[in-house]
CSV table of C-alpha atoms and ligand atoms in Angstrom, one decimal:
chain,number,residue,atom,x,y,z
A,1,MET,CA,103.6,125.2,124.3
A,2,THR,CA,103.5,127.3,121.1
A,3,ASN,CA,104.5,125.2,117.8
A,4,LYS,CA,105.9,128.3,116.0
A,5,PHE,CA,109.5,127.8,116.7
A,6,SER,CA,111.6,128.8,114.1
A,7,ARG,CA,115.3,128.1,113.3
A,8,ARG,CA,116.3,131.9,113.9
A,9,GLN,CA,114.4,131.5,117.4
A,10,PHE,CA,116.3,128.0,117.9
A,11,LEU,CA,119.5,129.1,117.2
A,12,LYS,CA,119.1,132.3,119.2
A,13,ARG,CA,118.2,130.2,122.3
A,14,SER,CA,121.1,127.6,121.8
A,15,ALA,CA,123.4,130.3,121.5
A,16,LEU,CA,121.6,131.8,124.9
A,17,ALA,CA,122.5,128.6,126.1
A,18,GLY,CA,126.0,128.6,125.3
A,19,ILE,CA,125.9,125.9,122.4
A,20,GLY,CA,124.8,127.7,119.5
A,21,ILE,CA,127.3,126.1,116.2
A,22,THR,CA,130.2,126.4,118.2
A,23,PHE,CA,129.0,124.0,120.6
A,24,ILE,CA,131.8,121.5,121.9
A,25,PRO,CA,130.4,118.2,122.3
A,26,ASN,CA,130.4,116.4,125.8
A,27,LEU,CA,132.5,113.5,124.9
A,28,LEU,CA,135.6,116.0,124.3
A,29,ARG,CA,135.3,117.4,127.8
A,30,GLY,CA,135.4,113.9,129.1
A,31,ALA,CA,132.5,113.1,131.8
A,32,ALA,CA,133.9,109.7,131.9
A,33,ASN,CA,134.4,109.9,127.9
A,34,GLN,CA,130.9,108.2,127.4
A,35,VAL,CA,128.7,109.3,124.3
A,36,ARG,CA,125.6,110.7,125.6
A,37,VAL,CA,122.9,110.1,123.7
A,38,ALA,CA,119.1,110.8,123.2
A,39,HIS,CA,116.5,108.9,121.5
A,40,ILE,CA,113.4,110.9,119.6
A,41,GLY,CA,110.6,108.4,118.5
A,42,LEU,CA,109.8,105.4,120.5
A,43,GLY,CA,107.4,103.2,118.6
A,44,GLY,CA,108.7,99.5,116.9
A,45,MET,CA,111.9,101.0,115.8
A,46,GLY,CA,112.9,103.5,118.6
A,47,ASN,CA,112.7,100.5,121.2
A,48,ASN,CA,115.2,98.8,118.9
A,49,HIS,CA,117.6,101.9,119.2
A,50,MET,CA,117.1,102.0,122.8
A,51,ASN,CA,117.9,99.0,123.5
A,52,TRP,CA,120.9,98.5,121.0
A,53,PHE,CA,122.4,101.7,122.1
A,54,ALA,CA,121.7,100.5,125.8
A,55,GLY,CA,124.1,97.6,125.3
A,56,LEU,CA,127.2,99.7,123.7
A,57,PRO,CA,129.5,100.4,127.0
A,58,ASP,CA,130.8,103.7,125.9
A,59,VAL,CA,127.0,105.0,125.5
A,60,GLN,CA,124.8,107.1,128.2
A,61,ILE,CA,121.2,107.4,127.1
A,62,ALA,CA,120.7,110.7,128.7
A,63,ALA,CA,117.0,111.2,127.3
A,64,LEU,CA,114.0,109.5,125.9
A,65,CYS,CA,111.4,111.7,123.8
A,66,ASP,CA,108.4,110.7,122.0
A,67,LEU,CA,104.6,113.0,121.6
A,68,ASP,CA,102.6,109.9,122.8
A,69,GLU,CA,102.9,110.0,126.2
A,70,ASP,CA,101.9,106.2,126.4
A,71,HIS,CA,105.1,105.5,124.1
A,72,LEU,CA,107.4,107.4,126.2
A,73,ALA,CA,106.2,105.9,129.9
A,74,THR,CA,106.8,102.5,128.4
A,75,THR,CA,110.0,102.7,126.8
A,76,ALA,CA,111.6,104.6,130.2
A,77,LYS,CA,110.0,101.7,132.1
A,78,THR,CA,111.7,99.3,129.8
A,79,LEU,CA,115.2,101.3,130.0
A,80,LYS,CA,114.8,101.4,133.9
A,81,THR,CA,114.9,98.0,134.0
A,82,LEU,CA,117.4,97.1,131.5
A,83,ARG,CA,119.8,100.0,133.0
A,84,PRO,CA,118.4,100.9,136.2
A,85,GLU,CA,121.9,102.7,137.6
A,86,LEU,CA,120.9,105.7,134.6
A,87,THR,CA,119.5,109.0,135.1
A,88,PHE,CA,117.6,110.4,132.0
A,89,ASP,CA,115.0,112.5,131.3
A,90,THR,CA,111.9,112.3,129.5
A,91,TYR,CA,110.4,114.9,126.8
A,92,GLY,CA,107.5,115.0,124.7
A,93,ASP,CA,109.2,117.8,122.3
A,94,PHE,CA,112.2,116.9,120.5
A,95,ARG,CA,113.5,120.7,120.5
A,96,ARG,CA,113.9,120.7,124.0
A,97,ILE,CA,116.4,117.7,123.6
A,98,LEU,CA,118.2,119.9,121.0
A,99,GLU,CA,118.7,123.0,123.6
A,100,ARG,CA,120.5,120.6,126.0
A,101,LYS,CA,124.1,121.2,125.5
A,102,ASP,CA,125.1,117.9,127.6
A,103,ILE,CA,123.4,115.5,125.0
A,104,ASP,CA,126.2,114.6,122.2
A,105,ALA,CA,124.0,112.5,119.6
A,106,ILE,CA,120.4,111.8,118.8
A,107,THR,CA,118.8,108.8,117.3
A,108,VAL,CA,115.5,109.6,114.9
A,109,ALA,CA,112.9,107.0,114.3
A,110,THR,CA,110.1,109.0,113.8
A,111,PRO,CA,108.0,108.4,111.0
A,112,ASP,CA,109.7,109.5,107.4
A,113,HIS,CA,108.0,112.9,107.3
A,114,TRP,CA,109.7,114.2,110.4
A,115,HIS,CA,113.3,112.5,109.6
A,116,ALA,CA,114.5,115.6,108.0
A,117,GLN,CA,113.7,118.6,110.0
A,118,ILE,CA,114.4,117.1,113.2
A,119,ALA,CA,118.0,116.2,111.9
A,120,THR,CA,118.6,119.6,110.0
A,121,LEU,CA,117.7,121.0,113.6
A,122,ALA,CA,120.2,118.6,115.4
A,123,PHE,CA,123.0,119.3,113.1
A,124,GLU,CA,122.2,123.4,113.5
A,125,ALA,CA,122.6,122.4,117.4
A,126,GLY,CA,125.7,120.6,116.9
A,127,LYS,CA,124.8,117.0,117.4
A,128,ASP,CA,125.3,114.0,115.4
A,129,VAL,CA,122.5,111.9,114.5
A,130,TYR,CA,121.7,108.3,113.6
A,131,GLY,CA,118.4,108.7,111.7
A,132,GLU,CA,116.2,105.9,110.0
A,133,LYS,CA,115.6,104.7,106.7
A,134,PRO,CA,114.6,106.1,104.5
A,135,LEU,CA,116.8,109.1,104.7
A,136,SER,CA,113.7,111.9,104.1
A,137,TYR,CA,110.6,112.3,103.0
A,138,ASP,CA,111.7,114.0,99.4
A,139,ILE,CA,114.4,114.8,97.2
A,140,ARG,CA,114.4,118.5,98.4
A,141,GLU,CA,115.2,117.5,102.2
A,142,GLY,CA,117.9,115.2,101.3
A,143,LYS,CA,119.9,118.2,100.0
A,144,MET,CA,119.1,120.1,102.9
A,145,MET,CA,120.3,117.7,105.2
A,146,LEU,CA,123.5,117.1,103.6
A,147,LYS,CA,124.0,121.0,103.6
A,148,SER,CA,123.1,121.5,106.9
A,149,MET,CA,125.4,118.2,108.2
A,150,ASN,CA,128.4,119.4,106.1
A,151,LYS,CA,128.1,123.1,107.1
A,152,ASN,CA,127.7,122.2,111.0
A,153,SER,CA,130.5,119.1,110.3
A,154,ARG,CA,128.5,116.7,111.9
A,155,VAL,CA,128.4,113.1,111.4
A,156,PHE,CA,125.0,111.0,110.1
A,157,GLN,CA,124.5,107.0,110.1
A,158,LEU,CA,121.4,106.0,108.3
A,159,GLY,CA,119.6,103.1,110.2
A,160,THR,CA,120.1,100.5,107.8
A,161,GLN,CA,121.7,98.0,110.0
A,162,ILE,CA,121.8,95.4,107.5
A,163,HIS,CA,124.9,97.4,106.1
A,164,ALA,CA,126.8,95.9,109.0
A,165,GLY,CA,126.3,92.3,108.5
A,166,ASP,CA,128.9,90.1,107.3
A,167,ASN,CA,126.9,89.0,103.8
A,168,TYR,CA,126.7,92.4,102.3
A,169,HIS,CA,130.5,93.1,103.2
A,170,ARG,CA,131.4,89.4,101.3
A,171,VAL,CA,128.8,90.6,98.3
A,172,VAL,CA,130.8,93.8,97.9
A,173,GLU,CA,133.9,92.2,98.0
A,174,ILE,CA,133.0,89.7,95.4
A,175,ILE,CA,131.2,92.2,92.8
A,176,LYS,CA,134.6,94.4,93.0
A,177,SER,CA,136.7,91.5,92.3
A,178,GLY,CA,135.3,91.3,88.9
A,179,ALA,CA,134.3,87.9,89.3
A,180,ILE,CA,131.3,88.2,87.5
A,181,GLY,CA,132.6,90.8,85.2
A,182,LYS,CA,130.9,94.0,84.5
A,183,VAL,CA,128.1,94.4,85.7
A,184,HIS,CA,125.4,95.7,83.2
A,185,THR,CA,121.8,94.9,85.0
A,186,VAL,CA,120.2,94.9,88.7
A,187,ARG,CA,116.9,93.2,89.9
A,188,LEU,CA,115.9,94.2,93.2
A,189,TRP,CA,112.5,93.0,94.3
A,190,LYS,CA,110.4,92.8,97.4
A,191,THR,CA,107.1,91.1,97.8
A,192,GLY,CA,104.1,91.6,99.7
A,193,PHE,CA,101.3,94.4,99.2
A,194,SER,CA,100.9,97.5,101.1
A,195,PRO,CA,97.5,96.9,102.6
A,196,GLY,CA,94.4,99.5,101.8
A,197,LEU,CA,93.4,99.7,105.9
A,198,GLY,CA,89.7,99.4,104.9
A,199,ARG,CA,87.2,103.0,105.6
A,200,PRO,CA,87.9,103.6,109.1
A,201,THR,CA,85.7,106.4,110.4
A,202,VAL,CA,87.4,109.6,112.0
A,203,GLN,CA,88.0,109.4,115.7
A,204,THR,CA,89.1,112.3,118.7
A,205,PRO,CA,93.1,111.6,118.9
A,206,PRO,CA,93.7,110.2,122.3
A,207,LYS,CA,94.6,112.8,125.2
A,208,THR,CA,98.1,111.2,125.6
A,209,LEU,CA,99.3,111.7,121.8
A,210,ASN,CA,99.9,115.0,120.3
A,211,TRP,CA,98.5,114.6,116.8
A,212,ASP,CA,98.9,118.1,115.8
A,213,MET,CA,102.7,117.3,116.3
A,214,TRP,CA,102.6,114.1,114.9
A,215,LEU,CA,101.2,115.5,111.6
A,216,GLY,CA,103.7,118.1,111.7
A,217,PRO,CA,104.9,119.5,108.2
A,218,ALA,CA,102.6,117.1,106.4
A,219,PRO,CA,99.4,118.5,105.9
A,220,TYR,CA,96.6,118.4,108.6
A,221,ARG,CA,94.6,115.3,108.7
A,222,ASP,CA,91.7,114.5,111.0
A,223,TYR,CA,92.6,111.3,113.1
A,224,PHE,CA,91.9,107.7,113.1
A,225,PRO,CA,94.6,105.2,114.4
A,226,GLU,CA,95.1,103.6,111.1
A,227,ARG,CA,96.6,107.0,109.8
A,228,CYS,CA,99.2,106.7,112.9
A,229,HIS,CA,101.5,104.7,114.5
A,230,PHE,CA,103.2,101.9,112.1
A,231,THR,CA,100.5,102.0,109.6
A,232,TYR,CA,101.5,105.4,108.8
A,233,ARG,CA,104.1,104.1,106.2
A,234,TYR,CA,100.6,103.3,103.9
A,235,PHE,CA,99.7,106.8,103.4
A,236,LEU,CA,101.7,108.9,100.5
A,237,ASP,CA,101.7,112.1,103.2
A,238,TYR,CA,104.3,110.4,105.4
A,239,SER,CA,105.8,107.8,103.4
A,240,GLY,CA,105.7,105.5,100.6
A,241,GLY,CA,104.3,101.9,101.6
A,242,VAL,CA,106.1,98.7,101.3
A,243,PHE,CA,108.4,99.9,98.5
A,244,ALA,CA,109.6,102.9,100.3
A,245,ASP,CA,109.9,100.9,103.7
A,246,PHE,CA,112.0,98.0,102.0
A,247,TRP,CA,113.8,100.3,99.1
A,248,CYS,CA,117.1,101.4,101.4
A,249,HIS,CA,117.8,98.1,102.8
A,250,ILE,CA,118.5,96.1,99.7
A,251,ALA,CA,119.4,98.7,97.4
A,252,ASP,CA,122.3,99.6,99.7
A,253,VAL,CA,124.3,96.7,98.3
A,254,VAL,CA,123.8,97.7,95.0
A,255,TRP,CA,124.9,101.3,95.7
A,256,TRP,CA,127.9,99.9,97.7
A,257,ALA,CA,128.9,97.3,95.3
A,258,VAL,CA,128.2,99.3,91.9
A,259,GLN,CA,127.6,102.5,92.9
A,260,PRO,CA,124.8,103.3,90.1
A,261,LYS,CA,125.9,106.9,88.7
A,262,GLY,CA,124.2,109.1,86.1
A,263,LEU,CA,120.4,108.3,86.2
A,264,LYS,CA,118.9,109.4,83.1
A,265,SER,CA,115.1,108.0,83.9
A,266,VAL,CA,112.4,106.6,85.5
A,267,VAL,CA,109.0,104.8,85.0
A,268,ALA,CA,106.8,103.3,87.3
A,269,ARG,CA,103.3,101.1,87.3
A,270,GLY,CA,101.7,100.1,90.0
A,271,GLU,CA,98.2,99.5,91.6
A,272,LYS,CA,96.3,101.6,94.4
A,273,THR,CA,94.9,100.0,97.3
A,274,ASP,CA,91.2,99.5,98.1
A,275,GLY,CA,91.0,101.1,101.4
A,276,VAL,CA,91.6,104.5,102.7
A,277,ALA,CA,95.8,103.9,102.3
A,278,ASP,CA,97.0,105.7,98.8
A,279,ALA,CA,100.6,104.6,99.0
A,280,PRO,CA,100.7,101.7,96.1
A,281,LYS,CA,99.7,98.4,96.8
A,282,TRP,CA,102.5,97.4,94.7
A,283,LEU,CA,105.0,98.9,92.5
A,284,ASP,CA,107.5,98.0,89.8
A,285,ALA,CA,109.9,100.5,88.4
A,286,ASP,CA,112.6,100.7,86.1
A,287,PHE,CA,115.8,103.0,86.1
A,288,GLU,CA,118.6,103.8,83.6
A,289,PHE,CA,121.6,104.7,85.0
A,290,ASP,CA,125.0,105.3,82.5
A,291,GLY,CA,125.7,101.7,81.4
A,292,LEU,CA,123.1,100.2,83.9
A,293,LYS,CA,119.5,99.3,84.3
A,294,LEU,CA,118.0,98.5,87.1
A,295,TYR,CA,114.5,97.1,87.9
A,296,TRP,CA,112.6,97.0,91.1
A,297,THR,CA,110.0,94.3,91.1
A,298,SER,CA,107.2,93.4,93.6
A,299,VAL,CA,107.6,89.8,92.8
A,300,ALA,CA,110.6,87.8,92.7
A,301,PRO,CA,112.4,87.7,89.0
A,302,ASP,CA,112.8,84.6,87.2
A,303,VAL,CA,116.4,84.5,87.3
A,304,PRO,CA,119.0,82.2,89.5
A,305,GLY,CA,118.6,81.6,93.2
A,306,ALA,CA,115.7,84.3,93.6
A,307,GLN,CA,112.7,81.6,94.0
A,308,GLY,CA,111.2,81.5,97.4
A,309,LYS,CA,113.1,85.1,98.7
A,310,GLY,CA,110.8,87.8,99.6
A,311,ILE,CA,113.4,90.4,98.9
A,312,GLY,CA,116.7,90.4,97.3
A,313,ALA,CA,119.1,91.8,94.7
A,314,TYR,CA,120.6,89.9,91.3
A,315,PHE,CA,123.6,91.4,89.7
A,316,GLU,CA,124.0,90.3,86.1
A,317,GLY,CA,127.6,90.7,84.7
A,318,ASP,CA,129.1,90.1,81.4
A,319,LYS,CA,130.9,86.8,83.2
A,320,GLY,CA,128.2,85.6,85.5
A,321,SER,CA,125.4,86.4,87.9
A,322,LEU,CA,125.2,87.2,92.2
A,323,THR,CA,122.1,86.9,93.9
A,324,CYS,CA,121.6,87.8,97.4
A,325,ASP,CA,119.4,88.9,100.5
A,326,TYR,CA,120.2,90.2,103.9
A,327,GLU,CA,122.4,86.8,104.6
A,328,ARG,CA,122.8,84.8,101.7
A,329,ARG,CA,124.2,84.8,98.3
A,330,GLN,CA,124.5,83.0,95.4
A,331,ILE,CA,127.5,82.9,92.7
A,332,ASN,CA,126.9,81.6,89.3
A,333,ILE,CA,130.1,81.7,87.4
A,334,ASN,CA,131.4,79.1,84.4
A,335,GLY,CA,128.2,77.0,84.9
A,336,GLU,CA,128.9,76.5,88.6
A,337,THR,CA,126.9,77.6,91.6
A,338,LEU,CA,128.6,79.0,94.7
A,339,THR,CA,128.1,80.5,98.1
A,340,ASP,CA,131.4,81.9,98.0
A,341,LEU,CA,134.8,82.0,96.2
A,342,PRO,CA,137.6,80.8,99.1
A,343,ASN,CA,140.4,82.0,97.2
A,344,LEU,CA,138.9,85.9,97.4
A,345,ALA,CA,140.9,87.5,99.8
A,346,GLN,CA,138.9,89.9,102.5
A,347,THR,CA,139.1,93.5,101.1
A,348,VAL,CA,136.8,95.3,103.2
A,349,GLU,CA,137.1,96.0,106.4
A,350,ARG,CA,134.1,94.4,109.0
A,351,SER,CA,131.7,96.7,110.7
A,352,PRO,CA,132.2,96.8,114.7
A,353,GLY,CA,128.1,96.9,114.5
A,354,HIS,CA,126.1,99.6,112.9
A,355,GLN,CA,125.5,101.3,116.1
A,356,GLN,CA,128.9,101.0,117.2
A,357,ASN,CA,130.3,102.2,113.8
A,358,PHE,CA,128.3,105.4,114.5
A,359,ILE,CA,129.6,106.0,117.9
A,360,ASP,CA,132.8,105.3,116.8
A,361,SER,CA,132.3,108.2,114.5
A,362,VAL,CA,131.1,110.3,116.7
A,363,ARG,CA,134.4,110.1,118.5
A,364,SER,CA,136.7,110.2,115.1
A,365,ARG,CA,134.7,112.8,113.4
A,366,LYS,CA,134.8,110.3,110.4
A,367,GLN,CA,131.7,109.4,108.1
A,368,PRO,CA,130.1,106.3,109.0
A,369,GLU,CA,129.6,103.2,106.8
A,370,SER,CA,126.1,104.4,106.0
A,371,ASN,CA,126.7,108.0,105.9
A,372,LEU,CA,124.5,110.9,104.5
A,373,GLY,CA,126.1,111.5,101.3
A,374,TYR,CA,126.1,107.9,100.4
A,375,ALA,CA,122.7,107.5,101.5
A,376,ARG,CA,121.0,110.6,99.9
A,377,GLU,CA,122.6,108.9,96.4
A,378,MET,CA,120.6,105.6,97.0
A,379,THR,CA,117.5,107.1,98.5
A,380,LEU,CA,116.7,109.7,95.4
A,381,PRO,CA,115.4,107.2,92.8
A,382,MET,CA,113.2,105.7,95.3
A,383,HIS,CA,111.5,109.3,95.7
A,384,LEU,CA,111.5,109.8,91.5
A,385,ALA,CA,110.0,106.2,91.1
A,386,LEU,CA,107.1,106.9,93.6
A,387,ALA,CA,106.6,110.5,91.5
A,388,SER,CA,106.5,108.6,88.5
A,389,TRP,CA,104.0,106.1,90.0
A,390,ARG,CA,101.7,109.1,91.3
A,391,LEU,CA,102.1,111.0,87.9
A,392,ASN,CA,101.3,107.7,85.9
A,393,ARG,CA,104.5,109.1,83.4
A,394,LYS,CA,107.9,108.3,83.0
A,395,LEU,CA,110.4,110.9,84.6
A,396,GLU,CA,113.5,112.4,82.7
A,397,TRP,CA,116.0,113.2,85.1
A,398,ASN,CA,119.2,115.4,84.7
A,399,ALA,CA,121.7,113.6,87.3
A,400,GLY,CA,124.4,116.8,86.5
A,401,LYS,CA,121.7,119.5,87.6
A,402,GLU,CA,120.0,117.0,90.3
A,403,LYS,CA,116.6,117.9,88.5
A,404,VAL,CA,113.6,116.3,86.9
A,405,VAL,CA,113.6,117.3,83.3
A,406,LYS,CA,110.5,119.6,82.4
A,407,ASP,CA,107.9,118.4,84.4
A,408,LYS,CA,106.7,121.0,87.1
A,409,GLU,CA,104.3,118.4,89.0
A,410,ALA,CA,107.0,115.8,89.8
A,411,LYS,CA,109.2,118.8,90.8
A,412,ALA,CA,106.5,120.1,93.4
A,413,LEU,CA,106.0,116.3,94.4
A,414,LEU,CA,110.1,116.2,95.1
A,415,ALA,CA,109.9,119.3,97.3
A,416,ARG,CA,106.7,119.2,99.2
A,417,GLU,CA,106.0,122.5,101.2
A,418,TYR,CA,105.9,122.2,104.8
A,419,ARG,CA,102.5,122.9,106.7
A,420,LYS,CA,103.4,126.5,107.8
A,421,GLU,CA,103.3,125.9,111.8
A,422,TRP,CA,105.5,123.6,111.4
A,423,ASP,CA,108.3,124.8,108.8
A,424,LEU,CA,111.1,124.8,111.5
A,425,VAL,CA,114.1,124.9,109.1
B,1,NAD,N1,116.0,100.1,110.1
B,1,NAD,C1,114.9,99.0,110.3
B,1,NAD,O1,115.1,97.8,110.2
B,1,NAD,C2,113.6,99.8,110.4
B,1,NAD,C3,112.6,99.1,110.7
B,1,NAD,C4,111.2,99.5,110.9
B,1,NAD,C5,111.2,100.9,111.0
B,1,NAD,N2,112.0,101.6,110.6
B,1,NAD,C6,111.9,103.2,110.7
B,1,NAD,O2,111.7,103.7,111.6
B,1,NAD,C7,111.0,104.8,111.6
B,1,NAD,C8,110.1,104.4,112.6
B,1,NAD,O3,109.2,103.3,112.5
B,1,NAD,P1,108.0,102.9,113.3
B,1,NAD,O4,107.7,101.3,112.7
B,1,NAD,O5,109.1,102.2,114.6
B,1,NAD,O6,107.1,103.7,113.4
B,1,NAD,P2,106.0,103.7,114.6
B,1,NAD,O7,104.8,104.5,114.2
B,1,NAD,O8,105.8,102.6,115.4
B,1,NAD,O9,106.9,104.7,115.6
B,1,NAD,C9,107.2,106.4,115.6
B,1,NAD,C10,107.2,106.9,116.9
B,1,NAD,O10,107.8,108.3,116.6
B,1,NAD,C11,106.9,108.9,117.5
B,1,NAD,N3,107.1,110.5,116.9
B,1,NAD,C12,106.2,110.8,115.9
B,1,NAD,N4,106.6,112.0,115.6
B,1,NAD,C13,107.4,112.2,116.4
B,1,NAD,C14,108.0,113.5,116.6
B,1,NAD,N5,107.9,114.9,116.1
B,1,NAD,N6,109.1,113.5,117.8
B,1,NAD,C15,108.8,112.5,118.7
B,1,NAD,N7,108.2,111.7,118.5
B,1,NAD,C16,107.6,111.4,117.2
B,1,NAD,C17,105.4,108.6,117.3
B,1,NAD,O11,104.5,108.9,118.3
B,1,NAD,C18,105.5,107.0,117.5
B,1,NAD,O12,106.0,106.4,119.0
B,1,NAD,C19,110.6,104.9,110.3
B,1,NAD,O13,110.9,105.8,109.6
B,1,NAD,C20,110.7,103.5,109.7
B,1,NAD,O14,111.0,103.4,108.1
B,1,NAD,C21,113.3,101.0,110.1
């Protein structure tokens, strides 16, 4: 297998296979009218993907892919038990899946540093994408994904499954109703530290793992298990620790309810871990938007309803406040503490389920609820906060031009260069 596989080669091969960018999805041609899905990345979250989509009546799982043969074999075994009637193929290289003209959509649950290239190549190959959070490794990648998705008329759903729950829908209704007035301050938090992971010694990668491909666009590094499955999230080459892991889940309700615009500046503080892991042990950040101040902390703030909650969002308006987590909410207005406003009508359409919403979008060609345009705006401040922490200075942001103001080092962090062999787009 050669690693060098450029976008041009890919398109050429796709075109030869008759799929190119004029690809007509299988679902439009009948084939029992099922959406044919392939799952890429089969660790913790990828197995959730497989289980969720296997349970949808109008989905046929056509392929599974992981560059770790053990993960691939385990998930294939589970799927065979779950859906014995299914025929599906297994792959170690996602590019073989993108070449197949009978696959309509993919899901991506690889580590963060692979999200953007896989999604972009999938768009080019005419596939829709259900991709995990965070949307991308950096800001440049988010832009690249959006451009490619629009150019190829694809749909994309970010894997923020909490978005589909009733609580976020209700919080959005309450905030948008004006019940707490105009929101001027938001506080988000997630408790818990990123671990340092000690000082592991370098090992030979297992024979069943394609380590070079796992590293992919990130710089080459020697292998030790802590750098790989699950704990990769505590290394800046691939992700951004607890902060980046949880940002999208809770920032989601804020971007939905108040749509922060006109970001002006970000300043982050934090601490390094005591081990080999270099993502922030904890990170706190202050964001200034047009008419809105937003704070992220690694401890619960001293506000009504926050005590004892490991993650949450607090909205402060000029008539009251609202605190929520994934499943609960507390409204404070007129000296009263409430969990709901019974007279407030339901105005936000409820979700059929996050994965079903994606499948419905594959059919209707309407963007799903947690679509790429939305996800990109919500994820961008997270990348800036990580860059501010890494550089230990405040970053000024020009929202109109989408550019960091006069800071070459920050600019470089927001648009990482790929390792040459794995620059596929
Ligand atoms: N939505 C959620 O609630 C939620 C929860 C957990 C994780 N996640 C996200 O899911 C993603 C995966 O997290 P995880 O905890 O499952 O990690 P993990 O390390 O357990 O699994 C990642 C899998 O991807 C495979 N992989 C890596 N590069 C690949 C490639 N190029 N092609 C095919 N397979 C590849 C790995 O071998 C591994 O099996 C992350 O982006 C994470 O943020 C989301």
